Each structure stands twice: as structure tokens, then as C-alpha cells.
Amino acid sequence: MRELSPLRWRDKRLYIIDQRLLPAKEKWVELKDERDVFFAIRDMQIRGAPAIGIVAAFGFLLGLRRLKFRSRKYVVKKLRHIHRFLGSARPTAINLMWALNRMLKRAESLLVEDRYQFEDIIKIVESEAINILNEDVKVNRMIGKNGNQLIPTSASILTHCNAGALAVGGYGTAIGVIRSAFEEGKNITVFVDETRPYLQGARLTSYELKKLGIRHFVITDNAAGFLMRLGKIDLVITGADRIVRNGDTANKIGTYSLAVLAKENKIPFYVAAPLSTFDMDLKDGSRIPVEERSSEEVVVIAGKRIAPKGIKAIHLGFDVTPAKYIDAIITERGIIYPPYKKNIIKFINSSK
Ligand code: MRU
């Protein structure tokens, strides 16, 4: 079976699966320029922290390829504009800026050297985007392998949102850990939060787990606490959109409630994420920008209004889970344990 990935770079063209249509329809669409990429991210045709970073890297490349070479200074100015534009598509997942910063840095480092022709620069910047994609898949496999150490031989695992192959370059972070345990022959059952209002759990995580043949049940978000209390869940594992210096972690709205419920029920709560999700510029979670999305996404379901006309919903796309609720953070380089204030910085410096 071909490894699932939300995007493809084929013959210098970028294609993504329109995730808004899953699981009913697997439709690949081409994104022709940086504007297409911007709207695909903003409108959630592609979503998930690492995946939006990767697609933005290709968006940057598409933007570069459309430029007319007037001078090196001109190209740098235009690229900075493309970097800012793509970076503004969604605010919370730091992977978006991480990938764009890497692309801009690479392009600028080439543009200051006279020995590179514009065509050479395009080729090298293309390899950088391809590397970002390929590295991400490797990183996820390593996260899976590392996280597997925390999974008992028989486990019922709760997950939230979608942190599987569709949210990254391939394989998945939280789902990568679950896959790795499953591939090793462990007896795994997954409880998949449906994840209102966008239903990433019911639509995407369940779609992926079904393809992988992993036993799972979709549950309503508000069932999680009682299932924990009934002893049906052994551990919780989620992905992350941004982890800051003290371990506070932004992830899909609802993650914080799960973490508190897990603590109350003495169930381990783990976060699985690549190092590209760490934001070492922020000392705690209070400054993480939390995306506010349209009220319509909450009050309209499948084209039908469910709340009285004129009533608005508050729709925060993410929440921030304080570090004290997180028992371990699984990365490609190993597992970080509390106290995070001390251990994250130590870990990041030792992995450089
Ligand atoms: O709004 P989304 O679907 O982009 O939110 C995605 C999540 O919150 C994921 O859990 C997170 O990005 C981790 S994905 C590896």
C-alpha cells in the first residue's frame, strides 16, 4: 500500500488532497501559485501543523518560479513578501513559519553569491522544499518508534483531532506512535474524538485508521471524560501546533479539557511532535496566538443551521494545555519529561 501523504510534488507541480471532502471523496487538486497555497491553508483544504509548513515551502518555491529576474535585490524583496504572505495564512501552528524561514534563509544565502544563476537558485530551493517533505516523513517514523516505548502491549488510546499522515508529510505524529505500536503487534484500540466543529477525528483520523486496519471507535468529544472514569482508556496522545519553552502546548481546541480529565483520572497524557513544532522564542503559552475561526463553522452543520438565526458562536480553533498536565513530549530525538522548564532547553541544545 502506498504511504498516505496529503501532498505530492510531481513534474514540478504541486497537488494536495482536498481534506474538506474526505472521507467521502479523495480528490487531488493542483495548487498553481502561492495564492492557491495561501487559500488552501487558510480554508483548510490542507491542515495539520507540519503539513501546512510543508505545503507553504512548496508555495514559496512556486512564488519564486513565477518571478522575473530583475536583480538579486528585487528577488529578495519579492521573496520576503511571499514569506510574509504565506506566513499569515494561519497563526497558531509554528511549523508554518519554521518551514518558510528555512526556505527564505536558503534562498537568501544563494542570492548573495554571484556564482549562482537564477535557474540554479530555483533548483536548489526546490531541493530544499523536497528535503523538508522527505525529512518530515523520516522524523515521524522516529517519533513513532520513540513513542512506542510508552505504549503497553495492550492499550486503549484516546486521541484528538487528526495527527496522522494527513496532518504531516506522511506517517503521522500521535497516530505515528499508535501505528508503530500496532506494527509491532501490540493489541491497540483507539478512541477517536470526533473533534467538533471540523470533525478532523471522525472524518480524517478514522479514515486513516480504517485504511491501516487499526481497531477504533469514534466518540463524541464530551464522552471522553466519562470513558476515562469507566476505566476504558489507558492513555491519551495528541499532536501539537506549538510547544513553548516551558512545555505549554497549543493544540486543537478540546485538548486542554482532555489533559485535565486525564490528570483527574490518573491516565498518562502524552504529546507527540517534531522539533519544528517548538517555539523557543516564547517562554510560556500565554503569548501563543490562538486562531479564531468563523462562527458559521460551528452553527452550520452540513449546510444546515443548527442554532437560532442571528446567534453567533465563539470559535477558537486551538487551546493551550499547561505543561503541568503533560506527562511526556515525544520527539524524533527522544522523549522529554518534566520539569520542562529545565529539560526542553537542555534537550534542544543537545540535539543541535
Ligand atoms: O485546525 P487543524 O486541523 O490544522 O488542527 C490540527 C491540529 O490541531 C493537530 O492536532 C496538530 O496540528 C498536530 S498535527 C501533527
XYZ file of N, CA and C in Angstrom, residues 37-273:
711
model
N -1.850 28.358 -2.686
C -1.355 27.703 -1.465
C -1.902 28.437 -0.235
N -1.865 29.753 -0.277
C -2.384 30.550 0.840
C -3.841 30.168 1.133
N -4.672 30.140 0.089
C -6.102 29.852 0.315
C -6.323 28.398 0.728
N -5.510 27.494 0.200
C -5.647 26.080 0.591
C -5.366 25.914 2.078
N -4.398 26.684 2.590
C -4.090 26.606 4.029
C -5.195 27.307 4.828
N -5.512 28.521 4.422
C -6.495 29.301 5.185
C -7.845 28.600 5.241
N -8.249 28.011 4.110
C -9.577 27.391 4.036
C -9.559 25.908 4.397
N -8.423 25.436 4.864
C -8.283 24.086 5.409
C -8.501 22.953 4.408
N -8.139 23.223 3.153
C -8.063 22.106 2.199
C -6.907 21.209 2.632
N -5.892 21.861 3.182
C -4.785 21.136 3.815
C -4.655 21.723 5.201
N -4.425 20.844 6.191
C -4.340 21.333 7.565
C -3.458 20.377 8.367
N -3.201 20.746 9.630
C -2.253 19.975 10.438
C -0.919 20.715 10.402
N -0.318 20.875 11.587
C 0.836 21.782 11.709
C 1.979 21.488 10.723
N 2.554 20.280 10.729
C 3.661 20.063 9.787
C 3.222 20.146 8.327
N 2.010 19.673 8.016
C 1.551 19.669 6.614
C 1.445 21.090 6.062
N 0.975 22.031 6.878
C 0.855 23.390 6.329
C 2.234 24.021 6.140
N 3.189 23.619 6.979
C 4.564 24.095 6.779
C 5.130 23.571 5.466
N 4.918 22.295 5.216
C 5.485 21.682 4.001
C 4.854 22.290 2.749
N 3.540 22.419 2.753
C 2.879 22.955 1.553
C 3.286 24.419 1.346
N 3.507 25.143 2.445
C 3.951 26.538 2.325
C 5.356 26.601 1.716
N 6.197 25.631 2.054
C 7.548 25.597 1.468
C 7.435 25.475 -0.056
N 6.525 24.627 -0.519
C 6.327 24.499 -1.972
C 5.658 25.763 -2.539
N 4.802 26.395 -1.753
C 4.176 27.649 -2.182
C 5.233 28.720 -2.408
N 6.214 28.743 -1.517
C 7.324 29.697 -1.625
C 8.090 29.430 -2.930
N 8.321 28.154 -3.203
C 9.028 27.771 -4.431
C 8.216 28.194 -5.671
N 6.901 27.937 -5.631
C 6.059 28.327 -6.777
C 6.121 29.840 -6.990
N 6.146 30.583 -5.883
C 6.247 32.043 -5.966
C 7.575 32.452 -6.588
N 8.640 31.805 -6.149
C 9.968 32.121 -6.688
C 10.013 31.854 -8.191
N 9.420 30.734 -8.592
C 9.483 30.356 -10.010
C 8.743 31.326 -10.920
N 7.758 32.025 -10.348
C 6.987 32.978 -11.168
C 7.676 34.338 -11.301
N 8.723 34.545 -10.511
C 9.367 35.868 -10.535
C 10.184 36.082 -11.804
N 10.183 37.319 -12.280
C 11.091 37.701 -13.379
C 12.367 38.186 -12.709
N 13.500 37.735 -13.186
C 14.748 38.151 -12.554
C 15.129 39.553 -13.031
N 14.998 40.532 -12.136
C 15.420 41.904 -12.495
C 16.773 42.195 -11.857
N 16.865 41.838 -10.590
C 18.149 41.969 -9.888
C 18.047 41.075 -8.654
N 19.173 40.819 -8.009
C 19.161 39.980 -6.807
C 18.353 40.666 -5.701
N 18.527 41.974 -5.617
C 17.824 42.742 -4.582
C 16.305 42.648 -4.781
N 15.908 42.718 -6.047
C 14.484 42.644 -6.386
C 13.906 41.285 -5.964
N 14.654 40.211 -6.265
C 14.164 38.866 -5.926
C 14.044 38.719 -4.408
N 15.039 39.202 -3.670
C 14.983 39.106 -2.204
C 13.735 39.835 -1.677
N 13.498 41.029 -2.217
C 12.346 41.817 -1.760
C 11.034 41.049 -2.013
N 10.928 40.480 -3.215
C 9.707 39.731 -3.571
C 9.557 38.482 -2.689
N 10.680 37.801 -2.445
C 10.610 36.581 -1.629
C 10.205 36.890 -0.190
N 10.689 38.012 0.311
C 10.286 38.400 1.677
C 8.783 38.661 1.729
N 8.276 39.193 0.644
C 6.845 39.466 0.575
C 6.063 38.133 0.556
N 6.530 37.189 -0.252
C 5.863 35.873 -0.348
C 5.916 35.159 1.015
N 7.055 35.266 1.682
C 7.259 34.663 3.007
C 6.229 35.216 3.997
N 6.070 36.545 3.992
C 5.110 37.182 4.908
C 3.685 36.792 4.568
N 3.404 36.784 3.261
C 2.045 36.482 2.794
C 1.650 35.053 3.209
N 2.480 34.084 2.884
C 2.143 32.690 3.216
C 2.100 32.485 4.731
N 2.989 33.162 5.428
C 3.054 33.024 6.885
C 1.809 33.558 7.581
N 1.039 34.384 6.872
C -0.150 34.958 7.505
C -1.396 34.094 7.280
N -1.243 32.932 6.640
C -2.432 32.128 6.308
C -3.131 31.586 7.560
N -2.339 31.121 8.531
C -2.915 30.669 9.809
C -1.912 30.993 10.918
N -2.418 31.378 12.120
C -1.470 31.902 13.118
C -0.874 30.921 14.136
N -1.529 29.807 14.426
C -1.136 29.069 15.633
C 0.029 28.096 15.418
N -0.046 27.310 14.351
C 0.994 26.280 14.156
C 2.310 26.949 13.755
N 3.319 26.756 14.575
C 4.614 27.405 14.336
C 5.348 26.767 13.149
N 4.966 25.554 12.791
C 5.638 24.848 11.683
C 5.545 25.629 10.375
N 4.488 26.420 10.242
C 4.320 27.227 9.031
C 5.500 28.200 8.903
N 5.773 28.947 9.973
C 6.889 29.911 9.932
C 8.224 29.197 9.913
N 8.301 28.069 10.587
C 9.557 27.301 10.621
C 9.966 26.944 9.188
N 9.024 26.420 8.414
C 9.352 25.987 7.047
C 9.641 27.199 6.154
N 8.846 28.248 6.323
C 9.062 29.439 5.480
C 10.391 30.118 5.806
N 10.741 30.153 7.095
C 12.030 30.751 7.472
C 13.174 29.962 6.840
N 13.021 28.646 6.861
C 14.082 27.800 6.291
C 14.215 28.051 4.782
N 13.083 28.192 4.106
C 13.111 28.440 2.654
C 13.731 29.810 2.344
N 13.309 30.824 3.106
C 13.819 32.173 2.835
C 15.322 32.245 3.093
N 15.737 31.620 4.190
C 17.158 31.630 4.550
C 17.990 30.980 3.437
N 17.465 29.853 2.937
C 18.198 29.134 1.875
C 18.304 30.009 0.622
N 17.168 30.587 0.227
C 17.149 31.405 -0.990
C 18.073 32.613 -0.827
N 17.996 33.266 0.322
C 18.828 34.463 0.523
C 20.312 34.121 0.532
N 20.632 32.963 1.113
C 22.049 32.584 1.165
C 22.601 32.362 -0.249
N 21.742 31.961 -1.176
C 22.189 31.726 -2.558
C 22.235 33.048 -3.327
N 21.269 33.912 -2.995
C 21.171 35.171 -3.749
C 22.324 36.137 -3.463
N 22.995 35.946 -2.323
C 24.116 36.858 -2.048
C 25.387 36.418 -2.787
N 25.341 35.210 -3.360
C 26.553 34.712 -4.041
C 26.421 34.852 -5.554
N 27.365 35.553 -6.149
C 27.303 35.820 -7.596
C 27.416 34.560 -8.446
N 28.037 33.516 -7.881
C 28.277 32.338 -8.725
C 26.994 31.580 -9.100
N 25.880 31.859 -8.441
C 24.643 31.142 -8.786
C 23.791 31.937 -9.767
N 23.429 31.291 -10.860
C 22.463 31.872 -11.799
C 21.064 31.698 -11.195
N 20.110 32.461 -11.689
C 18.745 32.379 -11.160
C 18.187 30.950 -11.282
N 18.456 30.297 -12.430
C 17.949 28.918 -12.646
C 18.534 27.957 -11.607
N 19.821 28.155 -11.264
C 20.457 27.282 -10.246
C 19.766 27.487 -8.901
N 19.489 28.751 -8.621
C 18.869 29.075 -7.324
C 17.511 28.377 -7.216
N 16.747 28.436 -8.307
C 15.418 27.785 -8.290
C 15.576 26.290 -8.013
N 16.553 25.682 -8.669
C 16.758 24.224 -8.486
C 17.119 23.894 -7.033
N 18.008 24.702 -6.464
C 18.441 24.404 -5.086
C 17.290 24.657 -4.098
N 16.529 25.704 -4.362
C 15.394 25.988 -3.467
C 14.339 24.874 -3.599
N 14.206 24.331 -4.797
C 13.285 23.190 -4.980
C 13.753 22.007 -4.121
N 15.064 21.738 -4.142
C 15.551 20.613 -3.318
C 15.289 20.867 -1.846
N 15.360 22.123 -1.445
C 15.106 22.424 -0.022
C 13.658 22.045 0.350
N 12.705 22.394 -0.528
C 11.301 22.057 -0.241
C 11.119 20.529 -0.217
N 11.758 19.855 -1.178
C 11.648 18.384 -1.220
C 12.269 17.775 0.041
N 13.396 18.356 0.479
C 14.026 17.857 1.720
C 13.102 18.035 2.916
N 12.440 19.189 2.982
C 11.524 19.431 4.114
C 10.455 18.332 4.148
N 9.932 17.997 2.972
C 8.906 16.944 2.892
C 9.491 15.578 3.303
N 10.605 15.203 2.687
C 11.161 13.868 2.961
C 11.646 13.715 4.395
N 12.256 14.783 4.907
C 12.734 14.722 6.300
C 11.556 14.527 7.253
N 10.445 15.203 6.944
C 9.294 15.124 7.838
C 8.791 13.677 7.973
N 8.778 12.960 6.853
C 8.300 11.570 6.914
C 9.246 10.740 7.799
N 10.541 10.964 7.629
C 11.527 10.231 8.457
C 11.353 10.579 9.934
N 11.192 11.881 10.180
C 11.020 12.366 11.556
C 9.809 11.692 12.211
N 8.729 11.569 11.455
C 7.521 10.959 12.024
C 7.731 9.487 12.367
N 8.484 8.803 11.528
C 8.769 7.385 11.834
C 9.588 7.283 13.121
N 10.487 8.248 13.307
C 11.301 8.232 14.528
C 10.454 8.573 15.755
N 9.544 9.513 15.582
C 8.620 9.838 16.688
C 7.831 8.573 17.050
N 7.374 7.875 16.015
C 6.603 6.649 16.228
C 7.406 5.635 17.020
N 8.634 5.445 16.610
C 9.498 4.453 17.257
C 9.772 4.849 18.710
N 10.081 6.122 18.923
C 10.361 6.583 20.290
C 9.126 6.470 21.178
N 7.987 6.873 20.633
C 6.756 6.874 21.427
C 6.290 5.469 21.757
N 6.616 4.522 20.902
C 6.198 3.134 21.117
C 6.654 2.605 22.482
N 7.777 3.131 22.967
C 8.275 2.695 24.290
C 7.267 2.977 25.405
N 6.414 3.965 25.180
C 5.470 4.356 26.239
C 4.151 3.581 26.152
N 4.012 2.769 25.120
C 2.719 2.098 24.893
C 2.787 0.654 25.418
N 1.892 0.313 26.354
C 1.872 -1.060 26.866
C 1.505 -2.070 25.771
N 1.718 -3.353 26.021
C 1.461 -4.363 24.985
C -0.022 -4.457 24.627
N -0.849 -4.015 25.541
C -2.272 -3.942 25.226
C -2.752 -2.577 25.725
N -3.317 -1.772 24.832
C -3.668 -0.414 25.269
C -4.867 0.148 24.520
N -5.698 0.867 25.287
C -6.782 1.651 24.686
C -6.337 3.103 24.737
N -6.236 3.687 23.560
C -5.621 5.018 23.465
C -6.637 6.030 22.948
N -6.718 7.161 23.641
C -7.600 8.237 23.164
C -6.769 9.260 22.393
N -7.273 9.690 21.229
C -6.603 10.764 20.504
C -7.625 11.815 20.079
N -7.108 12.993 19.765
C -7.978 14.136 19.466
C -7.529 14.756 18.157
N -8.466 15.278 17.398
C -8.177 15.923 16.110
C -7.536 14.897 15.166
N -6.719 15.351 14.244
C -6.008 14.419 13.370
C -4.525 14.752 13.421
N -3.769 13.817 13.928
C -2.309 13.972 13.944
C -1.723 12.751 13.240
N -2.352 12.407 12.124
C -1.914 11.262 11.332
C -1.197 11.713 10.078
N -1.096 10.810 9.117
C -0.360 11.092 7.876
C -0.876 12.345 7.181
N -2.179 12.575 7.243
C -2.754 13.723 6.520
C -2.363 15.060 7.130
N -1.886 15.038 8.384
C -1.528 16.289 9.055
C -0.044 16.615 8.911
N 0.683 15.727 8.247
C 2.150 15.882 8.160
C 2.586 15.556 6.727
N 3.846 15.173 6.538
C 4.280 14.737 5.204
C 3.873 13.297 4.941
N 3.760 12.516 5.994
C 3.368 11.112 5.916
C 3.649 10.434 7.244
N 2.923 9.371 7.558
C 3.042 8.521 8.752
C 2.323 9.072 9.989
N 2.549 10.334 10.334
C 1.811 10.890 11.479
C 2.667 11.032 12.723
N 2.210 11.902 13.643
C 2.920 12.099 14.913
C 2.235 11.258 15.999
N 1.112 11.741 16.531
C 0.398 10.937 17.536
C -0.046 9.609 16.916
N -0.564 9.672 15.711
C -1.002 8.431 15.041
C 0.231 7.606 14.651
N 1.360 8.278 14.409
C 2.611 7.570 14.138
C 2.997 6.668 15.305
N 2.810 7.181 16.533
C 3.128 6.382 17.725
C 2.187 5.170 17.794
N 0.918 5.440 17.543
C -0.086 4.364 17.593
C 0.233 3.318 16.521
N 0.591 3.792 15.326
C 0.927 2.873 14.216
C 2.116 2.015 14.562
N 3.114 2.673 15.133
C 4.337 1.957 15.439
C 4.039 0.829 16.439
N 3.214 1.125 17.446
C 2.850 0.098 18.436
C 2.057 -1.022 17.753
N 1.159 -0.631 16.869
C 0.320 -1.608 16.150
C 1.195 -2.484 15.246
N 2.129 -1.840 14.537
C 3.001 -2.589 13.616
C 3.867 -3.591 14.383
N 4.135 -3.275 15.663
C 4.942 -4.195 16.457
C 4.098 -5.343 17.010
N 2.814 -5.321 16.736
C 1.945 -6.426 17.161
C 1.237 -6.175 18.479
N 1.314 -4.952 19.000
C 0.616 -4.668 20.254
C -0.901 -4.653 20.013
N -1.617 -4.928 21.077
C -3.078 -5.003 20.976
C -3.666 -3.608 21.236
N -3.949 -2.909 20.147
C -4.300 -1.492 20.254
C -5.771 -1.246 19.897
N -6.425 -0.463 20.740
C -7.756 0.055 20.391
C -7.675 1.579 20.519
N -8.220 2.269 19.545
C -8.141 3.736 19.599
C -9.545 4.324 19.774
N -9.630 5.284 20.678
C -10.854 6.069 20.823
C -10.577 7.404 20.138
N -11.375 7.700 19.134
C -11.127 8.879 18.300
C -12.171 9.943 18.617
N -11.731 11.023 19.233
C -12.662 12.149 19.462
C -13.132 12.668 18.116
N -14.410 12.905 17.960
C -14.862 13.390 16.642
C -14.263 14.768 16.318
N -14.041 15.596 17.367
C -13.369 16.898 17.224
C -14.230 17.932 16.484
N -15.271 18.331 17.207
C -16.118 19.415 16.705
C -15.317 20.705 16.617
N -15.590 21.643 15.719
C -16.655 21.536 14.718
C -16.179 20.981 13.376
N -14.873 20.836 13.207
C -14.381 20.480 11.873
C -14.353 18.972 11.656
N -14.476 18.238 12.765
C -14.578 16.773 12.719
C -13.339 16.080 12.131
N -12.180 16.637 12.443
C -10.946 16.006 11.950
C -10.823 14.560 12.442
N -11.354 14.293 13.655
C -11.264 12.935 14.199
C -12.158 11.979 13.429
N -13.454 12.341 13.371
C -14.429 11.449 12.729
C -14.141 11.291 11.244
N -13.716 12.365 10.597
C -13.541 12.311 9.140
C -12.152 11.817 8.746
N -11.103 12.346 9.409
C -9.743 12.100 8.915
C -9.006 11.004 9.692
N -9.037 11.094 11.027
C -8.309 10.080 11.807
C -8.952 8.708 11.588
N -10.267 8.683 11.596
C -10.957 7.413 11.395
C -10.675 6.872 9.987
N -10.631 7.752 9.012
C -10.312 7.372 7.619
C -8.921 6.729 7.547
N -7.978 7.328 8.252
C -6.612 6.787 8.241
C -6.531 5.455 8.987
N -7.147 5.409 10.179
C -7.062 4.178 10.982
C -7.766 3.019 10.269
N -8.833 3.339 9.565
C -9.541 2.292 8.811
C -8.625 1.724 7.727
N -7.954 2.602 6.983
C -7.020 2.157 5.939
C -5.923 1.280 6.532
N -5.488 1.640 7.772
C -4.386 0.902 8.407
C -4.865 -0.379 9.087
N -6.172 -0.527 9.187
C -6.731 -1.727 9.835
C -6.579 -1.687 11.348
N -6.549 -0.493 11.928
C -6.424 -0.382 13.391
C -7.823 -0.228 13.999
N -8.105 -1.103 14.974
C -9.435 -1.108 15.606
C -9.680 0.230 16.315
N -10.815 0.836 16.015
C -11.084 2.118 16.677
C -12.572 2.407 16.751
N -12.894 3.331 17.647
C -14.268 3.814 17.792
C -14.238 5.332 17.751
N -15.179 5.911 17.037
C -15.326 7.363 17.090
C -16.220 7.666 18.289
N -15.820 8.661 19.082
C -16.663 9.048 20.217
C -16.958 10.545 20.130
N -18.031 10.983 20.752
C -18.281 12.424 20.796
C -17.259 13.036 21.759
N -16.901 14.268 21.531
C -15.873 14.903 22.367
C -16.249 14.862 23.850
N -17.539 15.045 24.096
C -17.950 15.108 25.502
C -18.078 13.745 26.176
N -17.778 12.664 25.450
C -17.817 11.322 26.062
C -16.479 10.952 26.693
N -15.426 11.688 26.329
C -14.076 11.273 26.725
C -13.915 11.144 28.241
N -14.397 12.144 28.988
C -14.211 12.152 30.438
C -14.834 10.929 31.088
N -16.054 10.629 30.715
C -16.733 9.512 31.380
C -16.102 8.174 30.993
N -15.644 8.069 29.737
C -14.958 6.830 29.332
C -13.675 6.632 30.149
N -13.002 7.738 30.450
C -11.809 7.638 31.309
C -12.216 7.120 32.688
N -13.260 7.729 33.211
C -13.730 7.354 34.555
C -14.129 5.883 34.612
N -14.684 5.385 33.503
C -15.110 3.980 33.456
C -13.926 3.026 33.267
N -12.730 3.588 33.139
C -11.533 2.741 33.003
C -11.330 2.208 31.597
N -11.961 2.846 30.615
C -11.871 2.335 29.239
C -10.633 2.854 28.509
N -9.967 3.857 29.096
C -8.850 4.480 28.377
C -7.575 4.378 29.213
N -6.501 3.890 28.575
C -5.234 3.720 29.307
C -4.322 4.924 29.177
N -4.410 5.622 28.066
C -3.554 6.796 27.886
C -4.123 7.681 26.786
N -3.679 8.943 26.817
C -4.114 9.903 25.793
C -2.868 10.352 25.044
N -2.992 10.464 23.733
C -1.872 11.006 22.968
C -2.403 11.932 21.872
N -1.815 13.123 21.817
C -2.233 14.096 20.792
C -0.991 14.646 20.085
N -1.233 15.359 19.007
C -0.168 16.103 18.341
C -0.056 17.486 18.981
N 0.627 18.405 18.310
C 0.765 19.770 18.826
C 0.944 20.736 17.668
N 0.506 21.956 17.896
C 0.705 23.025 16.905
C 1.824 23.966 17.317
N 2.084 24.019 18.608
C 3.215 24.846 19.080
C 3.518 24.445 20.528
N 4.779 24.203 20.788
C 5.210 23.893 22.161
C 6.230 24.961 22.544
N 6.016 25.623 23.665
C 6.930 26.714 24.016
C 7.927 26.259 25.080
N 8.791 27.193 25.477
C 9.962 26.849 26.291
C 9.638 26.124 27.598
N 8.497 26.444 28.217
C 8.180 25.794 29.498
C 7.293 24.563 29.312
N 7.033 24.180 28.053
C 6.250 22.961 27.797
C 4.769 23.203 27.554
N 4.291 24.428 27.782
C 2.877 24.718 27.458
C 2.675 24.408 25.968
N 1.535 23.798 25.658
C 1.357 23.273 24.307
C 0.023 23.669 23.699
N 0.091 24.281 22.509
C -1.140 24.598 21.777
C -1.498 23.415 20.890
N -2.745 23.047 20.916
C -3.249 22.002 20.008
C -4.744 22.260 19.811
N -5.358 21.438 19.021
C -6.769 21.619 18.678
C -7.622 21.848 19.924
N -8.576 22.768 19.800
C -9.476 23.083 20.911
C -10.068 21.772 21.477
N -10.047 21.682 22.798
C -10.528 20.453 23.438
C -9.386 19.655 24.050
N -8.164 19.944 23.614
C -7.007 19.193 24.126
C -6.808 19.473 25.617
N -6.959 20.751 25.983
C -6.775 21.142 27.384
C -7.746 20.370 28.292
N -9.019 20.306 27.889
C -10.006 19.588 28.722
C -9.590 18.131 28.882
N -9.099 17.523 27.798
C -8.687 16.119 27.872
C -7.541 15.937 28.855
N -6.593 16.887 28.807
C -5.419 16.771 29.669
C -5.820 16.872 31.140
N -6.756 17.780 31.440
C -7.211 17.929 32.829
C -7.951 16.662 33.265
N -8.791 16.155 32.376
C -9.542 14.932 32.690
C -8.607 13.735 32.878
N -7.560 13.704 32.082
C -6.598 12.598 32.190
C -5.912 12.658 33.555
N -5.507 13.852 33.961
C -4.851 14.012 35.282
C -5.809 13.566 36.393
N -7.048 14.029 36.324
C -8.050 13.682 37.341
C -8.228 12.158 37.433
N -8.130 11.496 36.290
C -8.356 10.041 36.259
C -7.052 9.232 36.297
N -5.934 9.937 36.548
C -4.608 9.296 36.672
C -4.225 8.478 35.433
N -4.477 9.096 34.283
C -4.148 8.470 32.990
C -3.033 9.299 32.354
N -1.986 8.668 31.825
C -0.928 9.488 31.202
C -1.413 10.261 29.984
N -0.916 11.489 29.875
C -1.254 12.352 28.749
C 0.053 12.700 28.024
N 0.170 12.237 26.772
C 1.400 12.456 26.007
C 1.142 13.344 24.796
N 2.176 14.103 24.444
C 2.144 14.921 23.223
C 3.249 14.397 22.310
N 2.924 14.220 21.023
C 3.933 13.766 20.061
C 4.101 14.846 19.003
N 5.325 15.330 18.823
C 5.539 16.420 17.854
C 7.009 16.501 17.446
